[in-house]
Coordinates of N, CA and C in Angstrom, one line a residue:
X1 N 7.6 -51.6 -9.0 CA 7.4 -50.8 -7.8 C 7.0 -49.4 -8.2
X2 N 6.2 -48.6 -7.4 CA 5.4 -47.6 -7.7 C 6.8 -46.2 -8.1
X3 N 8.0 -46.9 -7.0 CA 8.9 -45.6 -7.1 C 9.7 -45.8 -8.7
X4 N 10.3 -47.1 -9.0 CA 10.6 -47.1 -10.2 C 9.9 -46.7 -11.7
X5 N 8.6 -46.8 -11.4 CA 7.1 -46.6 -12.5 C 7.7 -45.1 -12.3
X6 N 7.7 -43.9 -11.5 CA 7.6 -42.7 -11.5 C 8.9 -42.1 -11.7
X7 N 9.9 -42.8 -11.7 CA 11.4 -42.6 -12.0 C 11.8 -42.6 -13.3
X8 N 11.0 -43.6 -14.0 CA 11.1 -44.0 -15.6 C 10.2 -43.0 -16.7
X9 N 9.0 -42.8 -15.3 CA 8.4 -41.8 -15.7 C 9.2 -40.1 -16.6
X10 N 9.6 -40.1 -15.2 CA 10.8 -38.7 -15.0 C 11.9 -38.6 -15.8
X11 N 12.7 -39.6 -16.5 CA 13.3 -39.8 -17.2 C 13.0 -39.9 -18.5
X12 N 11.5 -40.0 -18.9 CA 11.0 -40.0 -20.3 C 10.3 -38.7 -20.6
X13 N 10.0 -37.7 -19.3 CA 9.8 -36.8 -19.6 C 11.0 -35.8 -20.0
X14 N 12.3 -35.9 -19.3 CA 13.2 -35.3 -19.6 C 13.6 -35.7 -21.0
X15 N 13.8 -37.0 -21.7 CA 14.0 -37.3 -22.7 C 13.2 -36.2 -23.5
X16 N 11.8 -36.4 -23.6 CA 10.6 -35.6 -24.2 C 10.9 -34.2 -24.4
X17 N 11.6 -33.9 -23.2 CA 12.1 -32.3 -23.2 C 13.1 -31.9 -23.9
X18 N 14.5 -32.9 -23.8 CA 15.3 -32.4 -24.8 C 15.1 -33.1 -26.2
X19 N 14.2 -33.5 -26.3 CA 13.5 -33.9 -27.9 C 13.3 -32.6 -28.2
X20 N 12.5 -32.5 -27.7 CA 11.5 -30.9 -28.1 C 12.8 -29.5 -28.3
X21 N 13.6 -29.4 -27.1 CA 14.7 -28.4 -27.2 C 15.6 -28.7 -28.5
X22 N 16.0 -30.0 -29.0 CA 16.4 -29.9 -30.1 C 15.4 -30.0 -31.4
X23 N 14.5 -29.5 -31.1 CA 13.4 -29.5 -32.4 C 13.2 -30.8 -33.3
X24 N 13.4 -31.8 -32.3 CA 13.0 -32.8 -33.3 C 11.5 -33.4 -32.5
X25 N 11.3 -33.9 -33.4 CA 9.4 -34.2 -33.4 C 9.0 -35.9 -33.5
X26 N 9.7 -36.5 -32.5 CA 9.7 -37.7 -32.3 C 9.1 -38.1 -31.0
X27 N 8.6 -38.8 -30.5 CA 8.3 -39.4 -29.5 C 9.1 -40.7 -28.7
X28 N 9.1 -40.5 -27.0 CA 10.3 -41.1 -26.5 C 10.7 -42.7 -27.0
X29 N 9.9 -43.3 -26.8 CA 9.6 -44.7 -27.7 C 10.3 -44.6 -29.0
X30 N 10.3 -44.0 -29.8 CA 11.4 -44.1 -31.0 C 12.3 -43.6 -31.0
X31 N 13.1 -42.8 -30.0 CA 14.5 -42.4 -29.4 C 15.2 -43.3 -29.0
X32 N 14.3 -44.1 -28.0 CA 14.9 -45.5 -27.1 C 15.0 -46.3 -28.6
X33 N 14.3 -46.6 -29.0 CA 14.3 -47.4 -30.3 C 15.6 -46.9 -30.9
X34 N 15.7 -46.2 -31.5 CA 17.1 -45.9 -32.2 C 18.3 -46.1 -31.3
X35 N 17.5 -45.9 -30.2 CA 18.9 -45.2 -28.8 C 19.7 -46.9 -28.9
X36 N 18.9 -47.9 -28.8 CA 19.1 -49.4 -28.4 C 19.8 -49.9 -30.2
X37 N 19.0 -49.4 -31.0 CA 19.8 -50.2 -32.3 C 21.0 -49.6 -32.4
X38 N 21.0 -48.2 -32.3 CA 22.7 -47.6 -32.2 C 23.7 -48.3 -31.5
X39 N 23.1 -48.4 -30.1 CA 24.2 -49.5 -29.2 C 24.1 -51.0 -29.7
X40 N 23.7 -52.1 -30.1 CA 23.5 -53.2 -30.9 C 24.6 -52.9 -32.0
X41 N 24.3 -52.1 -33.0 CA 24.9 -51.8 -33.9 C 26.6 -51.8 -33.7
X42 N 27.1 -51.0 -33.2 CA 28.1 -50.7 -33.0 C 28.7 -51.7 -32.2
X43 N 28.4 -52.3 -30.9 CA 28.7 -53.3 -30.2 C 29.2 -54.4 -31.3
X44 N 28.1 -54.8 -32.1 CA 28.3 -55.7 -33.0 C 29.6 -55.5 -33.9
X45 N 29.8 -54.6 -34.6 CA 30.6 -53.7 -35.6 C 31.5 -53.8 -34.9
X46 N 32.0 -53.6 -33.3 CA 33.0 -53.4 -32.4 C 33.5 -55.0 -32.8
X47 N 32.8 -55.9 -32.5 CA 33.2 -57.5 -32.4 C 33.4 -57.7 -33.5
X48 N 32.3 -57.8 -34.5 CA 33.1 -58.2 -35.8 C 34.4 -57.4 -36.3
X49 N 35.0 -56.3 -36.3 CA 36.2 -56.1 -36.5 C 37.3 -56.4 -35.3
X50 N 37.0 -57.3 -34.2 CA 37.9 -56.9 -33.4 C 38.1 -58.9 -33.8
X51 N 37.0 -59.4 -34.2 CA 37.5 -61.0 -34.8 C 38.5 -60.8 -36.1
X52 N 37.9 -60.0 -36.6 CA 38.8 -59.8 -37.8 C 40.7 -59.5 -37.6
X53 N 40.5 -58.8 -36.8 CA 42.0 -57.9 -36.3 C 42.4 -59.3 -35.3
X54 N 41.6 -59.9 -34.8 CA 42.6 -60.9 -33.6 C 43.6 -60.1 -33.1
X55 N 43.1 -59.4 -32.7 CA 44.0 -58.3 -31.3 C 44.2 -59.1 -30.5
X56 N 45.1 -58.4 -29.1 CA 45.5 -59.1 -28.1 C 44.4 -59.2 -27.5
X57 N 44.0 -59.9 -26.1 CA 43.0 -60.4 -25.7 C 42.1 -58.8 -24.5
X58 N 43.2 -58.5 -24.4 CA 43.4 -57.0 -23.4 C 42.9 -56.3 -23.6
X59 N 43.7 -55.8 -25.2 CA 43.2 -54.7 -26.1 C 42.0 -55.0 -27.0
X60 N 41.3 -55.8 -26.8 CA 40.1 -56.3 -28.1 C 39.1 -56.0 -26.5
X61 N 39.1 -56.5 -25.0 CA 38.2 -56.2 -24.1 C 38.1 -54.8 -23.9
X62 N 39.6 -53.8 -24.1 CA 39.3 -52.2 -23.7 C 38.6 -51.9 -24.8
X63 N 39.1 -52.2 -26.4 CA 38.1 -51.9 -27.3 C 36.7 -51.8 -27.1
X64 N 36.2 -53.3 -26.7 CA 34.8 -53.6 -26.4 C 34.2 -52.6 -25.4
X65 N 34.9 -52.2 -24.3 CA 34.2 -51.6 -23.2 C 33.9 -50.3 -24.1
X66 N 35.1 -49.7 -24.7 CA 34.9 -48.4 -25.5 C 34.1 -48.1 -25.9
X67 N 33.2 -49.2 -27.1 CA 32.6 -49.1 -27.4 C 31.4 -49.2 -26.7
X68 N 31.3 -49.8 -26.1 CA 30.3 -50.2 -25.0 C 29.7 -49.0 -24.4
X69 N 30.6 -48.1 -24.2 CA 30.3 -47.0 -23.3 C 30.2 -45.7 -24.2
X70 N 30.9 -45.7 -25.4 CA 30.5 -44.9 -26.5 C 29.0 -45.4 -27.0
X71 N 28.4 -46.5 -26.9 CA 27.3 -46.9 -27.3 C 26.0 -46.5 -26.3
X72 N 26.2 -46.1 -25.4 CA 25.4 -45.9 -24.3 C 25.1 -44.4 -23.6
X73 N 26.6 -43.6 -23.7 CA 26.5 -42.3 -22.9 C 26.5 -41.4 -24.8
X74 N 27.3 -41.7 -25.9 CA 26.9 -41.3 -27.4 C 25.6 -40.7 -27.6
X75 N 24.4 -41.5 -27.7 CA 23.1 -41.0 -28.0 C 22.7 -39.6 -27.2
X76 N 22.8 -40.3 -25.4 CA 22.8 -39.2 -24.6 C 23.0 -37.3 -25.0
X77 N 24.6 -37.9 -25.3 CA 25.6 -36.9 -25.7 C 25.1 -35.9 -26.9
X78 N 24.7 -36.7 -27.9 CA 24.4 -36.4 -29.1 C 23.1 -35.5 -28.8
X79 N 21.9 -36.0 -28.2 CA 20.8 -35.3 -28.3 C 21.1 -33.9 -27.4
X80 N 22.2 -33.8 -26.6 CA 22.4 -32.3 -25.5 C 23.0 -31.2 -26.8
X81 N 23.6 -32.0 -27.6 CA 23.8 -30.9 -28.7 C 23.4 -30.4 -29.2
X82 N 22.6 -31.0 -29.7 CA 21.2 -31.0 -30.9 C 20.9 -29.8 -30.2
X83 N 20.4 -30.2 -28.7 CA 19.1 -28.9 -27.9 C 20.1 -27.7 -28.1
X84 N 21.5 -28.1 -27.6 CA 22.2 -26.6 -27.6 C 22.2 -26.4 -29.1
X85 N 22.1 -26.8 -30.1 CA 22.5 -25.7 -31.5 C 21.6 -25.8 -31.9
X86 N 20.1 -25.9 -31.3 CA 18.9 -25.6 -32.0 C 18.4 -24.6 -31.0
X87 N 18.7 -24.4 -29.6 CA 18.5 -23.2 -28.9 C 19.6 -21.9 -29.6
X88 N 20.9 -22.1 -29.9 CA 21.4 -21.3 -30.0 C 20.9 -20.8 -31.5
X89 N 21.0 -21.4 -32.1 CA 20.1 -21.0 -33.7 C 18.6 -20.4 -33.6
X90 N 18.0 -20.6 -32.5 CA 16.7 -19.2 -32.6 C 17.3 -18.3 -31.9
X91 N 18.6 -18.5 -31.1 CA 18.9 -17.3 -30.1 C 19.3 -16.2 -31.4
X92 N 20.2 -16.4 -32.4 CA 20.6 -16.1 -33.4 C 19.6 -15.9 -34.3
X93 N 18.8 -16.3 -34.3 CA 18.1 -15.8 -35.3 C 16.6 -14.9 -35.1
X94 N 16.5 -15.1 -33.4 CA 15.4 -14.3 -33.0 C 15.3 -12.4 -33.5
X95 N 16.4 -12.1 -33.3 CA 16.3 -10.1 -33.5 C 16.0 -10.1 -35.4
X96 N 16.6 -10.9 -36.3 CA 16.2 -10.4 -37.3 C 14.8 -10.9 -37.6
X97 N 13.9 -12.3 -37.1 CA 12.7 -12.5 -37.7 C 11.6 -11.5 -36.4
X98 N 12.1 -10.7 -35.8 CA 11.2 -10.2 -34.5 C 11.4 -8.9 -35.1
X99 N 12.3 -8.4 -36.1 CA 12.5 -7.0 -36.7 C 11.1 -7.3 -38.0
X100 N 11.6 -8.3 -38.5 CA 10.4 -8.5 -39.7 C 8.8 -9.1 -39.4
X101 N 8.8 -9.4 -38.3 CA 7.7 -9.8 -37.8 C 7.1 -8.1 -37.5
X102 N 7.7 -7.6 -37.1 CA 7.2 -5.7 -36.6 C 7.4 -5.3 -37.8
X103 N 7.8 -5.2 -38.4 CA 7.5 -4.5 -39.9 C 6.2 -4.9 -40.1
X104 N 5.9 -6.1 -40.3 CA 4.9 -6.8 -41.3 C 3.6 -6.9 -40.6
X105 N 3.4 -6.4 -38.9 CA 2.4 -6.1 -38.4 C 2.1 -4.8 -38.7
X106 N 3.3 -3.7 -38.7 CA 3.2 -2.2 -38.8 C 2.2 -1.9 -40.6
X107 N 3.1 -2.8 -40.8 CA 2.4 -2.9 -42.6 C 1.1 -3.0 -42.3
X108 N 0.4 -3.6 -41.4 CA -1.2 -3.5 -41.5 C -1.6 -5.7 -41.3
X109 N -0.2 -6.4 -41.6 CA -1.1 -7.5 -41.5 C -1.4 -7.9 -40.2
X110 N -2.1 -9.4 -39.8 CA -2.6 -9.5 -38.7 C -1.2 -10.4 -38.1
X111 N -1.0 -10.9 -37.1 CA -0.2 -11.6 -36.1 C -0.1 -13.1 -37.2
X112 N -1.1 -13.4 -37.7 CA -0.9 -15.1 -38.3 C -0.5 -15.0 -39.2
X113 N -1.0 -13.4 -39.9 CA -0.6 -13.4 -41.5 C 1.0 -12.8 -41.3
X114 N 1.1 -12.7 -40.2 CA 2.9 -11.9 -40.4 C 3.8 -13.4 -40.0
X115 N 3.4 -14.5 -39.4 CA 3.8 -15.2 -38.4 C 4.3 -15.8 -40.4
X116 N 3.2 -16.2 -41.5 CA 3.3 -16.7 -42.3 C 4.4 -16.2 -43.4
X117 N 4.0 -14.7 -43.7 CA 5.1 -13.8 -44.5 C 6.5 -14.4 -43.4
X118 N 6.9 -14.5 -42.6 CA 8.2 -13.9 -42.0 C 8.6 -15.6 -42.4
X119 N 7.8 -16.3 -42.5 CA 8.4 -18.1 -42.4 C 8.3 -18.0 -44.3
X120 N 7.9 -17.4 -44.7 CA 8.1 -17.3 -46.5 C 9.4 -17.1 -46.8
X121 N 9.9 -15.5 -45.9 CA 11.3 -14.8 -46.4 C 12.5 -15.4 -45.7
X122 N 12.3 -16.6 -44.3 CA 13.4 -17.0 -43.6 C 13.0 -18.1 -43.3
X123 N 14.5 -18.9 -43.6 CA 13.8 -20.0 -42.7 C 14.9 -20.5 -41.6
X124 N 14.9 -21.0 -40.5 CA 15.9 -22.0 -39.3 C 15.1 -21.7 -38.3
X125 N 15.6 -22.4 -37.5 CA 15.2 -23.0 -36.4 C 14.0 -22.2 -35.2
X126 N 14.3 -20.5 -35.3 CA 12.8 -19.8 -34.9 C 11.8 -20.3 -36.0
X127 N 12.0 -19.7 -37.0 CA 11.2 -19.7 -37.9 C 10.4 -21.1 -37.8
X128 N 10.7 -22.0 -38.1 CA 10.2 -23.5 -37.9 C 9.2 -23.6 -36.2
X129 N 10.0 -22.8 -35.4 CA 8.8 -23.1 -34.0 C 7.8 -21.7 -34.4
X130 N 8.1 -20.9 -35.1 CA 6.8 -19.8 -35.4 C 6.0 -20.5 -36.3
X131 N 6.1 -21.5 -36.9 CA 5.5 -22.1 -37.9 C 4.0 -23.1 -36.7
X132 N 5.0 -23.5 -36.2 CA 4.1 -24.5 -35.2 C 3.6 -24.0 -34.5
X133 N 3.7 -22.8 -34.0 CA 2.7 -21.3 -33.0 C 1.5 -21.7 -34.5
X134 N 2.0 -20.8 -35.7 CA 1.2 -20.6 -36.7 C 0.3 -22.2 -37.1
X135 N 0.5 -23.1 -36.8 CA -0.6 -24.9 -37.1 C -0.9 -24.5 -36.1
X136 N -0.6 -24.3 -34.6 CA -1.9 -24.8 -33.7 C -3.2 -23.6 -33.2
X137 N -2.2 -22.3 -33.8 CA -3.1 -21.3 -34.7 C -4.5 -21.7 -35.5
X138 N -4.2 -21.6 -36.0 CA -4.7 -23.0 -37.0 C -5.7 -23.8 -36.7
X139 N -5.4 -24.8 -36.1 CA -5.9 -26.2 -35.8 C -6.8 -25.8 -34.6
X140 N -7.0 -24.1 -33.9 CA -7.8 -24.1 -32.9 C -7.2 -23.6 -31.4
X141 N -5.9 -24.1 -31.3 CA -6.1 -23.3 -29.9 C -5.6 -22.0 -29.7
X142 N -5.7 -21.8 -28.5 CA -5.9 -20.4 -28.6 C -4.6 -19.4 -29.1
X143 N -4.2 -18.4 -29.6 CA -3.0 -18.2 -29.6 C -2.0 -17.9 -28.2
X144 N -2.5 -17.5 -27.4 CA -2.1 -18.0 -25.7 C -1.6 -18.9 -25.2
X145 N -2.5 -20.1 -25.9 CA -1.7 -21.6 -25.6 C -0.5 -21.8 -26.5
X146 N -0.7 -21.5 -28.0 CA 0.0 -21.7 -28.7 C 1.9 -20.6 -28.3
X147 N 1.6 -19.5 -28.0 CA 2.7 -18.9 -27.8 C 3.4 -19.7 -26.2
X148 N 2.2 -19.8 -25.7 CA 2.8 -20.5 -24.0 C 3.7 -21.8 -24.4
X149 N 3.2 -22.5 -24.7 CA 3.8 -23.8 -25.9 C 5.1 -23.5 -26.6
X150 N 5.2 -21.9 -27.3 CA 6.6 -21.9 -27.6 C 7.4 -21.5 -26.4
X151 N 7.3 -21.0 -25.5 CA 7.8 -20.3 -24.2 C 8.5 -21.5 -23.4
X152 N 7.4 -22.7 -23.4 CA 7.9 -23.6 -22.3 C 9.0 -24.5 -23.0
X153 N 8.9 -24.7 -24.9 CA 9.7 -25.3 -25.1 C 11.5 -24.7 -25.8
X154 N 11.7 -23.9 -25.0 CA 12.9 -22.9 -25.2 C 14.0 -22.6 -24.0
X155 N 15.4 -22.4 -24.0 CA 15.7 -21.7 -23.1 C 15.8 -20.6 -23.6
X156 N 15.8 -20.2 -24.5 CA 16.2 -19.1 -24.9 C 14.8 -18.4 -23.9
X157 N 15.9 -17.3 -22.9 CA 15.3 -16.3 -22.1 C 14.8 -15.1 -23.0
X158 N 15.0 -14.5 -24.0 CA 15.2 -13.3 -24.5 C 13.5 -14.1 -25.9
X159 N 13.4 -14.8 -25.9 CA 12.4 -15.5 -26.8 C 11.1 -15.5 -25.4
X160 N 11.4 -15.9 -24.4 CA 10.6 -15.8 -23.1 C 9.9 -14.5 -23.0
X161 N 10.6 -13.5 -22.8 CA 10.3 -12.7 -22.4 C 9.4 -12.1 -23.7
X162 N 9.8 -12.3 -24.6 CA 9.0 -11.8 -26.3 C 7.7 -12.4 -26.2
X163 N 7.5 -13.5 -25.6 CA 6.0 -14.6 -25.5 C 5.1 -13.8 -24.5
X164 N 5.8 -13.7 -23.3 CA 5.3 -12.9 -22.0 C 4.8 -11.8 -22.4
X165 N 5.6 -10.7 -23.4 CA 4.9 -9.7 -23.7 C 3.7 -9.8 -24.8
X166 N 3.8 -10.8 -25.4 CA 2.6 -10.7 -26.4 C 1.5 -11.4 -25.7
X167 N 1.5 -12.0 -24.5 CA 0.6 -12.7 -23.7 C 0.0 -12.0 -23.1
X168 N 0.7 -11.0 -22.4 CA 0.2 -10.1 -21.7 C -0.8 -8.9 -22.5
X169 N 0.1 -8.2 -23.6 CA -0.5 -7.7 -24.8 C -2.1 -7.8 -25.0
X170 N -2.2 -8.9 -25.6 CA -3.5 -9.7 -25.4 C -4.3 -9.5 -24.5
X171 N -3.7 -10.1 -23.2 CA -4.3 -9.9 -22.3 C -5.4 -9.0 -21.9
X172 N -4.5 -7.6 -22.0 CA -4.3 -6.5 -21.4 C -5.3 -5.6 -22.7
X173 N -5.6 -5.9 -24.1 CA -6.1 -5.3 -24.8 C -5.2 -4.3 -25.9
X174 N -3.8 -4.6 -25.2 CA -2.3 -3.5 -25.8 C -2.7 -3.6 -27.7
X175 N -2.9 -3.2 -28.8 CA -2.2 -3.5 -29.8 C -0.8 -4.0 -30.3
X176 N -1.4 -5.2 -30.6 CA 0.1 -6.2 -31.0 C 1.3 -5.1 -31.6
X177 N 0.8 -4.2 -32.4 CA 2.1 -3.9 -33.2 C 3.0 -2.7 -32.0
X178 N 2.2 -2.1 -31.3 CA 3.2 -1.6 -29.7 C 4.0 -2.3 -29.1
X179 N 3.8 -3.3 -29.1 CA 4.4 -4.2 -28.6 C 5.3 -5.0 -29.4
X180 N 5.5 -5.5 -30.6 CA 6.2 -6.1 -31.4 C 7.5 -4.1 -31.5
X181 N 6.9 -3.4 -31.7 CA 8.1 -2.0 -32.3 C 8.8 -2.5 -30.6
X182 N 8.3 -2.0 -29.6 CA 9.2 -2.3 -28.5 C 10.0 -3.4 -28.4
X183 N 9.5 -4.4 -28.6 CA 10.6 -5.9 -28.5 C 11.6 -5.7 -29.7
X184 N 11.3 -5.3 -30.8 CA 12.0 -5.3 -31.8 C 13.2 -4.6 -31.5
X185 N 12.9 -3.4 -30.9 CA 14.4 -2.6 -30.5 C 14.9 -3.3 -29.4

């Protein structure tokens, strides 16, 4: 049915999204794939130790459901963290690579060649999405798309607003490094 196709749809987009929030670089199809052998796994592991133990018949079914439902809402669970300690880890680490990022334009280099020095001297989790600004730099598109691209895949608000201003910058003809000394403070 067309409503279920667009429901599964919606659900693999959101998947897609807290993929990306937690910085990992998988596609939904090999999440469900893991997602399903995790639950298999464990189900199994649940049963064969619960043959082994010959528990009461009660306590070997609550076991099972335990598992059952740690096998299913688990993965869920796991990937909401991931996005939170990989959003919270550029939130943390945005002021000091946005201080060295403005240094290293004020020094004279360009926006790609500072994007590259600042991922030399640091590395976590900004650093790694400045990297991927810096490939599709690279590979051709525009830096506009490439910074829009880091914007949409972040909550970090305070990272938002740093994209916004160098978009607009751009835009507008501003010199990058005016704009990096202001965000930087």
């Amino acid at each position: 049915t067309p409503q279920k196709k667009e429901g599964s749809e919606s659900k693999n987009e959101q998947i897609e999204k807290m993929l990306r929030l937690a910085g990992l670089f998988i596609d939904v199809q090999t999440y469900n794939f893991r997602k399903t052998v995790f639950t298999i796994a464990l189900v199994t592991v649940t049963l064969v130790l619960l043959l082994i133990l010959k528990l009461d018949t009660m306590i070997s079914l609550l076991l099972l459901l335990v598992a059952a439902v740690l096998a299913i809402v688990g993965p869920s669970f796991f990937l909401k963290q991931m996005a939170n300690n990989h959003q919270l880890g550029i939130k943390r680490q945005l002021p000091d690579a946005m201080d060295l990022l403005s240094v290293c334009i004020e020094a004279g280099l360009s926006f790609d060649a500072a994007l590259m020095k600042v991922s030399e001297k640091m590395s976590g989790p900004f650093i790694d999405e400045l990297l991927i600004v810096y490939r599709e730099i690279q590979m051709g598109r525009t830096r506009r798309d490439a910074l829009q691209t880091l914007a949409d895949s972040t909550t970090v608000d305070e990272l938002k607003t740093f994209v916004s201003a160098l978009i607009q910058a751009e835009q507008l003809g501003i010199p990058i490094n005016n704009i990096m000394q202001t965000q930087a403070e």
